[in-house]
PDB file of C-alpha atoms in Angstrom:
ATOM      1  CA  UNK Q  13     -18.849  24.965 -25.548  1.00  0.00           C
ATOM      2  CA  UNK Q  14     -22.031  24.304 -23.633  1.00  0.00           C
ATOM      3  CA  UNK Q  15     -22.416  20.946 -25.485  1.00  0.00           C
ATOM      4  CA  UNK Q  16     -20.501  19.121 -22.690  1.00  0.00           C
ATOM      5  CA  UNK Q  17     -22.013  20.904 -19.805  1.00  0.00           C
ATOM      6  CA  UNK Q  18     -24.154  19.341 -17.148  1.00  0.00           C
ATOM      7  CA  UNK Q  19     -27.317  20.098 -17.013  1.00  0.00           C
ATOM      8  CA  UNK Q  20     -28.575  20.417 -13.201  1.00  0.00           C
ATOM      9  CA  UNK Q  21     -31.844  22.252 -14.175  1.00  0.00           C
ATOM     10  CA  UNK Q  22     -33.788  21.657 -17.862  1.00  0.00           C
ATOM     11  CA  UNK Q  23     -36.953  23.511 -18.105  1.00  0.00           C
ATOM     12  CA  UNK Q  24     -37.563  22.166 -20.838  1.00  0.00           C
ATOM     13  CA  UNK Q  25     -35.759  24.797 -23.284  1.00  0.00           C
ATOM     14  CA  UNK Q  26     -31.928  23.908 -23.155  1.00  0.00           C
ATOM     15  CA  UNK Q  27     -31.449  23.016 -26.527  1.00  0.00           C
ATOM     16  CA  UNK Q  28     -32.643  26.222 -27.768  1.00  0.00           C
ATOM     17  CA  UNK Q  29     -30.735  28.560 -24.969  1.00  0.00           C
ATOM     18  CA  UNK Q  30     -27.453  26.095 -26.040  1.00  0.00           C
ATOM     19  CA  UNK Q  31     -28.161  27.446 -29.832  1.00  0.00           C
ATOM     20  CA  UNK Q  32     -28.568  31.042 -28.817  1.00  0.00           C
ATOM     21  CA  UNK Q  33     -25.825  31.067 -26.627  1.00  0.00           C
ATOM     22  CA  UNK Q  34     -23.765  29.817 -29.513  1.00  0.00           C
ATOM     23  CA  UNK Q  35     -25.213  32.412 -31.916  1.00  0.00           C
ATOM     24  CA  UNK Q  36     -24.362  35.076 -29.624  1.00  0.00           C
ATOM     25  CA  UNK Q  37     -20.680  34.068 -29.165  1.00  0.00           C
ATOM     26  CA  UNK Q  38     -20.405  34.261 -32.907  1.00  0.00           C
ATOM     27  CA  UNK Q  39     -22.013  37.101 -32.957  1.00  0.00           C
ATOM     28  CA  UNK Q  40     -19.062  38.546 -30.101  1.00  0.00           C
ATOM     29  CA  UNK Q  41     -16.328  36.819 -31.992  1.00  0.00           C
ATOM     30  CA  UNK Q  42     -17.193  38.748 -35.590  1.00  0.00           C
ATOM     31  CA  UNK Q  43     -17.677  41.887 -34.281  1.00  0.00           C
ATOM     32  CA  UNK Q  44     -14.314  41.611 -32.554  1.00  0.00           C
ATOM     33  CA  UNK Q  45     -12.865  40.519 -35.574  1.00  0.00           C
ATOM     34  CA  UNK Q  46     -14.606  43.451 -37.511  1.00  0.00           C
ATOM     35  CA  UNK Q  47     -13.312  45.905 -35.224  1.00  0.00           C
ATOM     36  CA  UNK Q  48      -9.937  44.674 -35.090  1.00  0.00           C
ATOM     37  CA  UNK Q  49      -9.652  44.447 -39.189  1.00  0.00           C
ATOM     38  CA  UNK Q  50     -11.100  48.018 -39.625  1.00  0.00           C
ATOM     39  CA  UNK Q  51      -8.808  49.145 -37.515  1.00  0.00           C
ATOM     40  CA  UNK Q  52      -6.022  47.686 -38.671  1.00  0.00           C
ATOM     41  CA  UNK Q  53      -6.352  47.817 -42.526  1.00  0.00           C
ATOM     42  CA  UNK Q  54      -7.542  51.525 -42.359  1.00  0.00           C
ATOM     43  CA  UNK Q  55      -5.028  53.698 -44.002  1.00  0.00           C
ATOM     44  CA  UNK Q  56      -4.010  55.623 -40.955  1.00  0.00           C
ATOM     45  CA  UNK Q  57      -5.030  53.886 -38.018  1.00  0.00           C
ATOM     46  CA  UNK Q  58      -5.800  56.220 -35.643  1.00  0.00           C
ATOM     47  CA  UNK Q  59      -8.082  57.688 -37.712  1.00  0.00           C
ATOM     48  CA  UNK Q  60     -12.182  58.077 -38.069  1.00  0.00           C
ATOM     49  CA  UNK Q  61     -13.208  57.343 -41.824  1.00  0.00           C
ATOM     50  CA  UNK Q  62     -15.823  60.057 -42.063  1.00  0.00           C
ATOM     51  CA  UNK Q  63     -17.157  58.498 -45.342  1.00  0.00           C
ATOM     52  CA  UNK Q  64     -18.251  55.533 -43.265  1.00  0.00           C
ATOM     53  CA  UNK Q  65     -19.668  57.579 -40.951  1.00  0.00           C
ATOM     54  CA  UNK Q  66     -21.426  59.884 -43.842  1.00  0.00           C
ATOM     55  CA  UNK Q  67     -22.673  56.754 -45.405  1.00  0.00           C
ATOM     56  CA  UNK Q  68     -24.767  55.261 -41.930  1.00  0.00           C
ATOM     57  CA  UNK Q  69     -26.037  58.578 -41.469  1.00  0.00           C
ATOM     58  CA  UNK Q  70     -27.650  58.652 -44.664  1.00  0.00           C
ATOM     59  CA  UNK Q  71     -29.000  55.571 -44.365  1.00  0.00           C
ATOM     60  CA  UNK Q  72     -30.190  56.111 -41.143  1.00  0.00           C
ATOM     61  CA  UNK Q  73     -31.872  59.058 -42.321  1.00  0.00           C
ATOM     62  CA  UNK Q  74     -33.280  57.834 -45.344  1.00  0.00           C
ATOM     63  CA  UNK Q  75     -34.684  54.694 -42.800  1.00  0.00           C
ATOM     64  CA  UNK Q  76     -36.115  57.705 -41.172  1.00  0.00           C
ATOM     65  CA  UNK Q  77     -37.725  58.777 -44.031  1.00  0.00           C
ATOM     66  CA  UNK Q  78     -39.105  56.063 -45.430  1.00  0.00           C
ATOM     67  CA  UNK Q  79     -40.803  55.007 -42.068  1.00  0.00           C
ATOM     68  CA  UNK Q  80     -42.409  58.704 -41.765  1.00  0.00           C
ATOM     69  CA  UNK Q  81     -43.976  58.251 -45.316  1.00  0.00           C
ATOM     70  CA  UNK Q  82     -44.899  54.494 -45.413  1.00  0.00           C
ATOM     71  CA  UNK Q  83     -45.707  53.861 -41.561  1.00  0.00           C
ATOM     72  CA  UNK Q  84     -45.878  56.182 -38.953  1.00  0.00           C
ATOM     73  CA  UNK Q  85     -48.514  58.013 -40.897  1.00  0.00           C
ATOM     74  CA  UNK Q  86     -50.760  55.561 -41.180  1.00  0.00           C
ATOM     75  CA  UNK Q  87     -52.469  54.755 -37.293  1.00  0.00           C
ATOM     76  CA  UNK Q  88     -50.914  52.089 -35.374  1.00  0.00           C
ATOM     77  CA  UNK Q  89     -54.031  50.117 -35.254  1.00  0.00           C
ATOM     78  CA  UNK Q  90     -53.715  49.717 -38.854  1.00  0.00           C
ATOM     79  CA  UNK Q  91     -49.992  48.903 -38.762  1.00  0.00           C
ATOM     80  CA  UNK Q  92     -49.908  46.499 -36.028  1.00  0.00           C
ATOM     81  CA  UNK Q  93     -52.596  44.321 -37.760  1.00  0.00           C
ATOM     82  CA  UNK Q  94     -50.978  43.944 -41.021  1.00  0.00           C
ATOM     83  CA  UNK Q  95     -48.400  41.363 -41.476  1.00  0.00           C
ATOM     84  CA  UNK Q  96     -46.700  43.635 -43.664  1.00  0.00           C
ATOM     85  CA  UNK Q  97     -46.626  46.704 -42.071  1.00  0.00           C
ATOM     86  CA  UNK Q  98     -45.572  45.472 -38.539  1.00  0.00           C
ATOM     87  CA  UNK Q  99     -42.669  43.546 -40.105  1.00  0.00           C
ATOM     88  CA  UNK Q 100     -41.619  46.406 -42.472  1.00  0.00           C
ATOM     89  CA  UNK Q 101     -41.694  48.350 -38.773  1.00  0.00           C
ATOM     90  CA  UNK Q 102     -39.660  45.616 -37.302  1.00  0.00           C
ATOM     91  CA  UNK Q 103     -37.190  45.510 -39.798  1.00  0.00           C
ATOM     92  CA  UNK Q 104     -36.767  49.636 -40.195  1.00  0.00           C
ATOM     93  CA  UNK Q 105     -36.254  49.619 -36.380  1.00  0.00           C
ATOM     94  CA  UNK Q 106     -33.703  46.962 -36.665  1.00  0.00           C
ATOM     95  CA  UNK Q 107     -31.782  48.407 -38.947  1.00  0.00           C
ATOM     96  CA  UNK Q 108     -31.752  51.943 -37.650  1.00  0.00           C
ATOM     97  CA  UNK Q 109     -30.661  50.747 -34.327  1.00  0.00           C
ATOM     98  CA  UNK Q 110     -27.698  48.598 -36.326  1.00  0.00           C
ATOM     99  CA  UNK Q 111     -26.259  51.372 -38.309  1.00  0.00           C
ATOM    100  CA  UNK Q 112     -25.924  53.931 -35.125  1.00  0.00           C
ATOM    101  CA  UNK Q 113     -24.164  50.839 -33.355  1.00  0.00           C
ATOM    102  CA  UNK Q 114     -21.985  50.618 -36.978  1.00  0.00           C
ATOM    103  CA  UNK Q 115     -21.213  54.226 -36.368  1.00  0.00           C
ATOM    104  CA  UNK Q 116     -19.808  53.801 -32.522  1.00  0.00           C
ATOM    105  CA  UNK Q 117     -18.047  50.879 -33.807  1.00  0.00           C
ATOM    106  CA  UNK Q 118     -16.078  52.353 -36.243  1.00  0.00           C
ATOM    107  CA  UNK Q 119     -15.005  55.481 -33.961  1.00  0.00           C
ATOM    108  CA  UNK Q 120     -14.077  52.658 -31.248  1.00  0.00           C
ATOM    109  CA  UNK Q 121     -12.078  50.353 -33.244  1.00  0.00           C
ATOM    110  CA  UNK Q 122     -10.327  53.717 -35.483  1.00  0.00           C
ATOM    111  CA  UNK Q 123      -9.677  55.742 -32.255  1.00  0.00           C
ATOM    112  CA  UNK Q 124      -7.871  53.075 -30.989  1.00  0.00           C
ATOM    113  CA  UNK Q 125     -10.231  52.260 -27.950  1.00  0.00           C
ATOM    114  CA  UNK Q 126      -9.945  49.010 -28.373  1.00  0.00           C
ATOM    115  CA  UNK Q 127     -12.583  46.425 -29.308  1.00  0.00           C
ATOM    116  CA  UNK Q 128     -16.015  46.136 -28.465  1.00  0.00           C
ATOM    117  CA  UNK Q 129     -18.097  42.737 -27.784  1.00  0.00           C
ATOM    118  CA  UNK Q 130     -21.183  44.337 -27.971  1.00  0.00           C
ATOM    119  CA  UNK Q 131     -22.881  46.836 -29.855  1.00  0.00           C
ATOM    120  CA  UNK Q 132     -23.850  47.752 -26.241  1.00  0.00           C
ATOM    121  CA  UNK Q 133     -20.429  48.098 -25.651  1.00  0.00           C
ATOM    122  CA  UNK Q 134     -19.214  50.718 -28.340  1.00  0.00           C
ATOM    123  CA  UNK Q 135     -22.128  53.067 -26.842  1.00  0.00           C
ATOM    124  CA  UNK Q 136     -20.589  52.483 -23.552  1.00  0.00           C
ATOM    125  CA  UNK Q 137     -17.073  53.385 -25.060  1.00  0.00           C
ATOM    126  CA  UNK Q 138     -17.798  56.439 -26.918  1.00  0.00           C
ATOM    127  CA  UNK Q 139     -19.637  57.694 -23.863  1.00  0.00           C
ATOM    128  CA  UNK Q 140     -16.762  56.997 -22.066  1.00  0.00           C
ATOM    129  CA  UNK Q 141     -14.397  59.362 -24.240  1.00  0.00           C
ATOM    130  CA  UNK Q 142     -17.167  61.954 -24.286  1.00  0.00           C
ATOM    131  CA  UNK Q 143     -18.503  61.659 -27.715  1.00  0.00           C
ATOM    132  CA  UNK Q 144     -21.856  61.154 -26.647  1.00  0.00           C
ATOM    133  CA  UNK Q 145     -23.320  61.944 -22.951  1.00  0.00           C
ATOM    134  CA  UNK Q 146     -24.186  59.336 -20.366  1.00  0.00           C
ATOM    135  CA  UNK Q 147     -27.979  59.735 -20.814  1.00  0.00           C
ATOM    136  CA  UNK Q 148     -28.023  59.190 -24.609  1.00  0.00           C
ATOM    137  CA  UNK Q 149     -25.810  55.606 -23.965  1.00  0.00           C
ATOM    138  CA  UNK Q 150     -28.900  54.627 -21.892  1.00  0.00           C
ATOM    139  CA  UNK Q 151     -31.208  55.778 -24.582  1.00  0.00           C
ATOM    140  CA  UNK Q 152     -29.885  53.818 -27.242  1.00  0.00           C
ATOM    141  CA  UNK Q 153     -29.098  50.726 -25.101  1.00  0.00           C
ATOM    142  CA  UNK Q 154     -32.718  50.651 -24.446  1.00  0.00           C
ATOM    143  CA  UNK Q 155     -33.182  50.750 -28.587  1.00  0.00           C
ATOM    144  CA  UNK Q 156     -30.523  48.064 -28.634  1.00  0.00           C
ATOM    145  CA  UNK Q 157     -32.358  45.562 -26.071  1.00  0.00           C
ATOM    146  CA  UNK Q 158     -36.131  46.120 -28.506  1.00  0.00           C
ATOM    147  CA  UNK Q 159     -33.567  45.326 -31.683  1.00  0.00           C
ATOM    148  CA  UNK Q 160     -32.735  42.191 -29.607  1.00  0.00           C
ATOM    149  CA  UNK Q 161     -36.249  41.414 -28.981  1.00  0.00           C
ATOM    150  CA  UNK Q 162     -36.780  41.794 -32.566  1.00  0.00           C
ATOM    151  CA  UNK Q 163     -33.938  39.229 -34.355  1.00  0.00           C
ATOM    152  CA  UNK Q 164     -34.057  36.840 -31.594  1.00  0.00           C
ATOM    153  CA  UNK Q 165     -37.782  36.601 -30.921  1.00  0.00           C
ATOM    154  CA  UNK Q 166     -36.943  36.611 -26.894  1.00  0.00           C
ATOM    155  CA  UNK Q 167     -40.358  38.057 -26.604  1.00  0.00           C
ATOM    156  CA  UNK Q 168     -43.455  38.504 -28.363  1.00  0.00           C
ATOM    157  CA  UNK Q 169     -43.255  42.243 -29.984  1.00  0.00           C
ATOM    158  CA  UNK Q 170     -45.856  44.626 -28.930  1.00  0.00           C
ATOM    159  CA  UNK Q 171     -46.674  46.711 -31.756  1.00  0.00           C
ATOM    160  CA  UNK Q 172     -48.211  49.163 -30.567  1.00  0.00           C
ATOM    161  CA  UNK Q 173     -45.380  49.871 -28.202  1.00  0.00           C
ATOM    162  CA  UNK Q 174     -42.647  49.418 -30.715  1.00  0.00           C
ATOM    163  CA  UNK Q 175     -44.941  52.124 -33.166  1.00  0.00           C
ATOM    164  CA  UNK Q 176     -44.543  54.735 -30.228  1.00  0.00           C
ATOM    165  CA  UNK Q 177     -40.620  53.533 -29.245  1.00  0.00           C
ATOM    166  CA  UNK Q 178     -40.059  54.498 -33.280  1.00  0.00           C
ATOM    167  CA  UNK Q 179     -40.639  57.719 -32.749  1.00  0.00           C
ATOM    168  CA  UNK Q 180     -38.282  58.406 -30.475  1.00  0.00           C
ATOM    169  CA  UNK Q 181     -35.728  56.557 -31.708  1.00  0.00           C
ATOM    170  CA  UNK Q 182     -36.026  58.862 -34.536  1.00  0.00           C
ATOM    171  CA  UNK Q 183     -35.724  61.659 -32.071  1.00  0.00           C
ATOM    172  CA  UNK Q 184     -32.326  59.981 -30.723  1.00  0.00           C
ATOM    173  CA  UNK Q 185     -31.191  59.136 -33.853  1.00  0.00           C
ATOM    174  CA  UNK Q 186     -30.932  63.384 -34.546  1.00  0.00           C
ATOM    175  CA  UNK Q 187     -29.636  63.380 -31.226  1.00  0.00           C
ATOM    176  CA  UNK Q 188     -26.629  60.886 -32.353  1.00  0.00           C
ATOM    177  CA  UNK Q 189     -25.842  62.703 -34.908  1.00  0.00           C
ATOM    178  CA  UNK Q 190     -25.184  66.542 -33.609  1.00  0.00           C
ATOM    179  CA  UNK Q 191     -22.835  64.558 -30.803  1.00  0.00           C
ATOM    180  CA  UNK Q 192     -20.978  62.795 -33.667  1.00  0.00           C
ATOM    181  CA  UNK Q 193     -20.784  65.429 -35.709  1.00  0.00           C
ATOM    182  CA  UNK Q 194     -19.396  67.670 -33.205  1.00  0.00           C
ATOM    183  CA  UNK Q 195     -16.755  65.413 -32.741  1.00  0.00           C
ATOM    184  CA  UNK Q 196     -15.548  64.694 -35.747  1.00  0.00           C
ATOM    185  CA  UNK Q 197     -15.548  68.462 -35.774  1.00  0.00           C
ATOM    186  CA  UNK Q 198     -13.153  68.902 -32.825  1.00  0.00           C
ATOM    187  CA  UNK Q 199     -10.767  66.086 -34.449  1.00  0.00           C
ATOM    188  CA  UNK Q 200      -9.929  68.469 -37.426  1.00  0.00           C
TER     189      UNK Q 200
END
């Protein structure tokens, strides 16, 4: 797509933005195509699987776990200088931040409200129908833009910073889950 474009500015970097660019729009395109499918193939519809949503709240919560007992006990000096640690930090945060957006997707696309680009995007949504408030959306956009950081390397990770963002990610990850839960409540 941007393979034929001209180039008025090159800072010396276009080859790389071209290849994330192009990453990304794949990125948009399966989603889409994820949402769509769920939606479509589920066996009524218009309605929320709740043993998809069961299953990413156990993992989330066994993520949780598993970073309370291997790495936010120890100090953070001691985590962000070990290879190991900071990356098993990384990749707990990552995938924390992925399942929540797994969980808004799948309301989305089952409700019916239509597909989402982003996982940015299903927060937005489900906000917008009232499953989760305004404030939270923010919240876990903010998560969403460290995951980013993260898988595409936009930025050098502070690990010190991304130690003390863990724990309240945790905190919003409890937070998720009483607004989800009360609405799969009210659809019974």
């Amino acid at each position: 797509m941007l393979r034929n474009s001209v180039v008025i500015i090159d800072r010396g970097y276009y080859e790389e933005l071209v290849k994330e660019v192009e990453n990304l729009l794949k990125e948009y395109g399966e989603l889409r195509e994820l949402s769509i499918k769920e939606w479509l193939y589920s066996q009524d519809p218009a309605s929320v699987d709740i043993s998809i949503i069961k299953r990413g709240f156990e993992f989330v919560r066994s993520e949780v776990e598993f970073l309370k007992e291997q790495i936010l006990e120890k100090p953070v000096d001691e985590v962000k200088n070990s290879p190991i640690l900071s990356r098993v930090l990384e990749r707990s945060y990552q995938l924390i931040v992925e399942a929540l957006a797994d969980i808004a997707r799948h309301i989305t696309s089952s409700m019916g409200w239509g597909p989402c680009f982003t996982a940015s995007e299903c927060f937005k949504r489900i906000a917008e129908k009232n499953v989760i408030p305004e404030q939270l959306v923010e919240e876990l956009i903010k998560r969403m833009k460290v995951r980013n950081i993260i898988i595409h390397r936009y930025l050098d990770v502070d690990y010190e910073e991304l130690y003390k963002d863990t724990h309240k990610l945790i905190s919003l990850t409890h937070e998720f889950e009483e607004h989800i839960v009360k609405f799969l409540r009210n659809l019974k």
